[in-house]
């Protein structure tokens, strides 16, 4: 039975259970076809994961892995050039990349390049990159709208609902006291049972 590894990636802003779901789905589907020796499940932007891809490829080469399993092409990355280069390097080392949602194999059974898959992957990787650009465009649009409305979102928060600095310092007088004593943020968290975010917020007000 040929050996395989799983790549399960999500961006840091995606649902935290998704990498687990990817791993479980691929394991369940392919466990009878391949000896799945390792799963690389991690959270990182698909535009900044070249180092991680190289780490996984190095593992595959050194451990004579014949197949890499992914749920979809975007799990490898979001940049067209990076995705295609990764698959090219896999092909050069006779490693077959299986894209589950399209039921595609980057190599034929004789380990030659599957030209039809290569064409589809070029198109799919391009679509993935376009989707990323569209997501960024929507985020930028929302951010600009937020700024135009004086920093207040349209999601239900009413203008004036944010506590002013004086009120915040009054409500967290214990944090103010310990900060003035020179206590560390960690110690203050323990002494007041308050979160790091709250302590840091009060600390910023004191040094402003």
XYZ file of C-alpha atoms in Angstrom:
208
model
C 0.000 0.000 0.000
C 1.418 3.383 -1.016
C 2.146 5.936 1.683
C 0.344 9.261 1.898
C 0.255 12.423 3.979
C -2.598 14.865 4.509
C -2.363 18.640 4.214
C -5.146 20.413 6.123
C -4.797 24.199 6.212
C -7.024 27.065 7.264
C -6.385 30.775 7.472
C -6.274 32.209 10.983
C -9.694 33.835 10.525
C -11.440 30.615 9.502
C -13.443 28.319 11.785
C -11.082 26.492 14.130
C -12.694 23.103 13.559
C -12.054 23.151 9.808
C -8.580 21.596 9.850
C -9.934 18.759 11.981
C -12.838 18.276 9.574
C -10.478 18.179 6.591
C -8.279 15.571 8.254
C -11.202 13.383 9.308
C -12.854 13.508 5.891
C -9.676 12.594 4.027
C -8.719 9.883 6.511
C -12.180 8.321 6.324
C -12.226 8.344 2.531
C -8.677 7.222 1.753
C -7.583 5.051 4.681
C -8.359 1.866 2.733
C -6.433 3.052 -0.322
C -3.289 4.498 1.256
C -1.157 4.138 4.337
C -1.685 7.631 5.786
C 1.434 8.188 7.879
C 1.009 11.833 8.904
C -1.364 14.789 8.815
C -0.039 18.344 8.572
C -2.905 20.397 10.071
C -2.165 24.062 10.671
C -3.502 27.637 10.599
C -1.754 30.133 8.350
C -2.593 32.472 5.507
C -2.525 30.759 2.136
C -0.512 33.663 0.781
C 2.302 33.234 3.307
C 2.743 29.477 3.658
C 5.561 28.749 1.218
C 7.905 27.779 4.053
C 5.327 25.359 5.414
C 4.826 23.811 1.977
C 8.572 23.319 1.638
C 8.691 21.697 5.076
C 5.954 19.234 4.073
C 7.533 18.523 0.709
C 10.883 17.844 2.408
C 9.162 15.400 4.758
C 7.469 13.657 1.832
C 10.725 13.274 -0.106
C 12.758 12.078 2.880
C 10.105 9.548 3.909
C 9.393 8.310 0.380
C 5.766 9.455 0.426
C 3.990 8.718 -2.848
C 0.805 10.745 -2.352
C -0.342 14.022 -0.803
C -4.044 14.395 0.028
C -5.885 17.741 0.172
C -9.605 18.518 0.260
C -9.222 21.310 -2.301
C -6.527 23.224 -4.158
C -6.701 26.290 -1.877
C -5.459 24.173 1.052
C -2.053 24.180 -0.651
C -2.089 27.950 -1.037
C -3.827 31.017 -2.407
C -1.153 32.285 -4.796
C -1.339 30.741 -8.254
C 2.430 30.690 -8.769
C 3.090 29.127 -5.361
C 0.465 26.399 -5.802
C 1.630 25.416 -9.275
C 5.269 25.459 -8.210
C 4.508 23.174 -5.266
C 2.701 20.677 -7.495
C 5.513 20.883 -10.046
C 8.073 20.070 -7.351
C 5.917 17.160 -6.211
C 5.753 15.846 -9.798
C 9.525 16.151 -10.149
C 9.841 13.881 -7.118
C 7.149 11.444 -8.341
C 4.722 12.504 -5.614
C 1.073 12.454 -6.639
C -1.119 15.290 -5.326
C -4.762 14.258 -4.913
C -7.343 17.070 -4.878
C -10.381 15.437 -3.342
C -13.203 17.838 -4.272
C -12.373 17.496 -7.985
C -11.258 13.861 -7.736
C -8.006 14.791 -9.480
C -4.549 13.235 -9.452
C -1.557 15.298 -10.523
C 0.209 12.140 -11.767
C -0.952 9.173 -13.773
C -0.478 5.653 -12.412
C 2.854 5.401 -14.240
C 3.979 8.611 -12.434
C 3.870 10.760 -15.550
C 2.244 14.187 -15.364
C -1.520 14.173 -15.841
C -1.896 16.958 -18.405
C -5.675 17.253 -17.996
C -5.283 17.674 -14.246
C -2.514 20.200 -14.853
C -4.854 22.319 -16.973
C -7.690 22.121 -14.426
C -5.315 23.001 -11.585
C -4.147 26.098 -13.434
C -7.749 27.241 -13.730
C -8.655 26.263 -10.144
C -5.643 28.000 -8.643
C -6.511 31.145 -10.594
C -10.101 31.025 -9.322
C -8.835 30.581 -5.765
C -6.649 33.673 -6.147
C -9.605 35.669 -7.521
C -11.744 34.579 -4.541
C -9.043 35.815 -2.178
C -8.890 39.189 -3.940
C -12.674 39.481 -3.701
C -12.597 38.680 0.021
C -9.960 41.379 0.552
C -12.039 43.836 -1.466
C -15.088 43.195 0.729
C -13.027 43.588 3.891
C -11.526 46.857 2.666
C -14.975 48.109 1.725
C -16.320 47.288 5.185
C -13.330 48.919 6.859
C -13.748 52.110 4.821
C -17.447 52.233 5.669
C -16.585 51.810 9.345
C -14.188 54.785 9.137
C -16.697 56.948 7.232
C -19.188 56.401 10.034
C -16.703 57.760 12.568
C -15.578 54.348 13.696
C -18.995 52.985 14.568
C -20.164 49.852 12.809
C -23.655 49.176 11.578
C -23.846 45.920 13.529
C -25.806 47.260 16.460
C -23.311 49.202 18.535
C -24.686 52.660 19.190
C -22.548 55.749 19.119
C -21.465 56.682 22.602
C -21.626 53.119 23.954
C -17.821 52.890 24.303
C -16.655 53.804 27.801
C -14.481 56.877 27.996
C -11.011 56.634 29.489
C -11.956 58.183 32.840
C -14.804 55.770 33.391
C -12.633 52.829 32.354
C -9.902 53.762 34.827
C -12.494 54.220 37.576
C -14.049 50.817 36.910
C -10.623 49.189 36.981
C -9.068 51.118 39.833
C -7.434 47.932 41.103
C -5.527 47.545 37.821
C -4.492 51.206 37.940
C -3.172 50.725 41.470
C -1.056 47.697 40.587
C 0.255 49.316 37.419
C 1.442 52.303 39.422
C 3.203 49.859 41.745
C 5.133 48.534 38.765
C 3.491 45.099 38.722
C 3.727 43.104 35.491
C 0.672 42.456 33.341
C 0.786 38.762 34.223
C 0.874 39.456 37.952
C -1.973 41.943 37.672
C -4.065 39.353 35.830
C -3.548 36.955 38.722
C -4.210 39.588 41.390
C -7.393 40.946 39.784
C -8.672 37.877 37.900
C -9.044 40.096 34.840
C -8.058 39.377 31.257
C -4.841 40.396 29.566
C -6.830 42.559 27.142
C -8.408 44.559 29.968
C -5.091 45.082 31.728
C -3.394 46.138 28.504
C -6.224 48.557 27.701
C -5.917 50.304 31.072
C -2.130 50.323 30.767
C -2.345 52.129 27.419
C -4.596 54.780 28.961
C -2.078 55.444 31.729
C 0.849 55.916 29.356
C -1.136 57.927 26.777
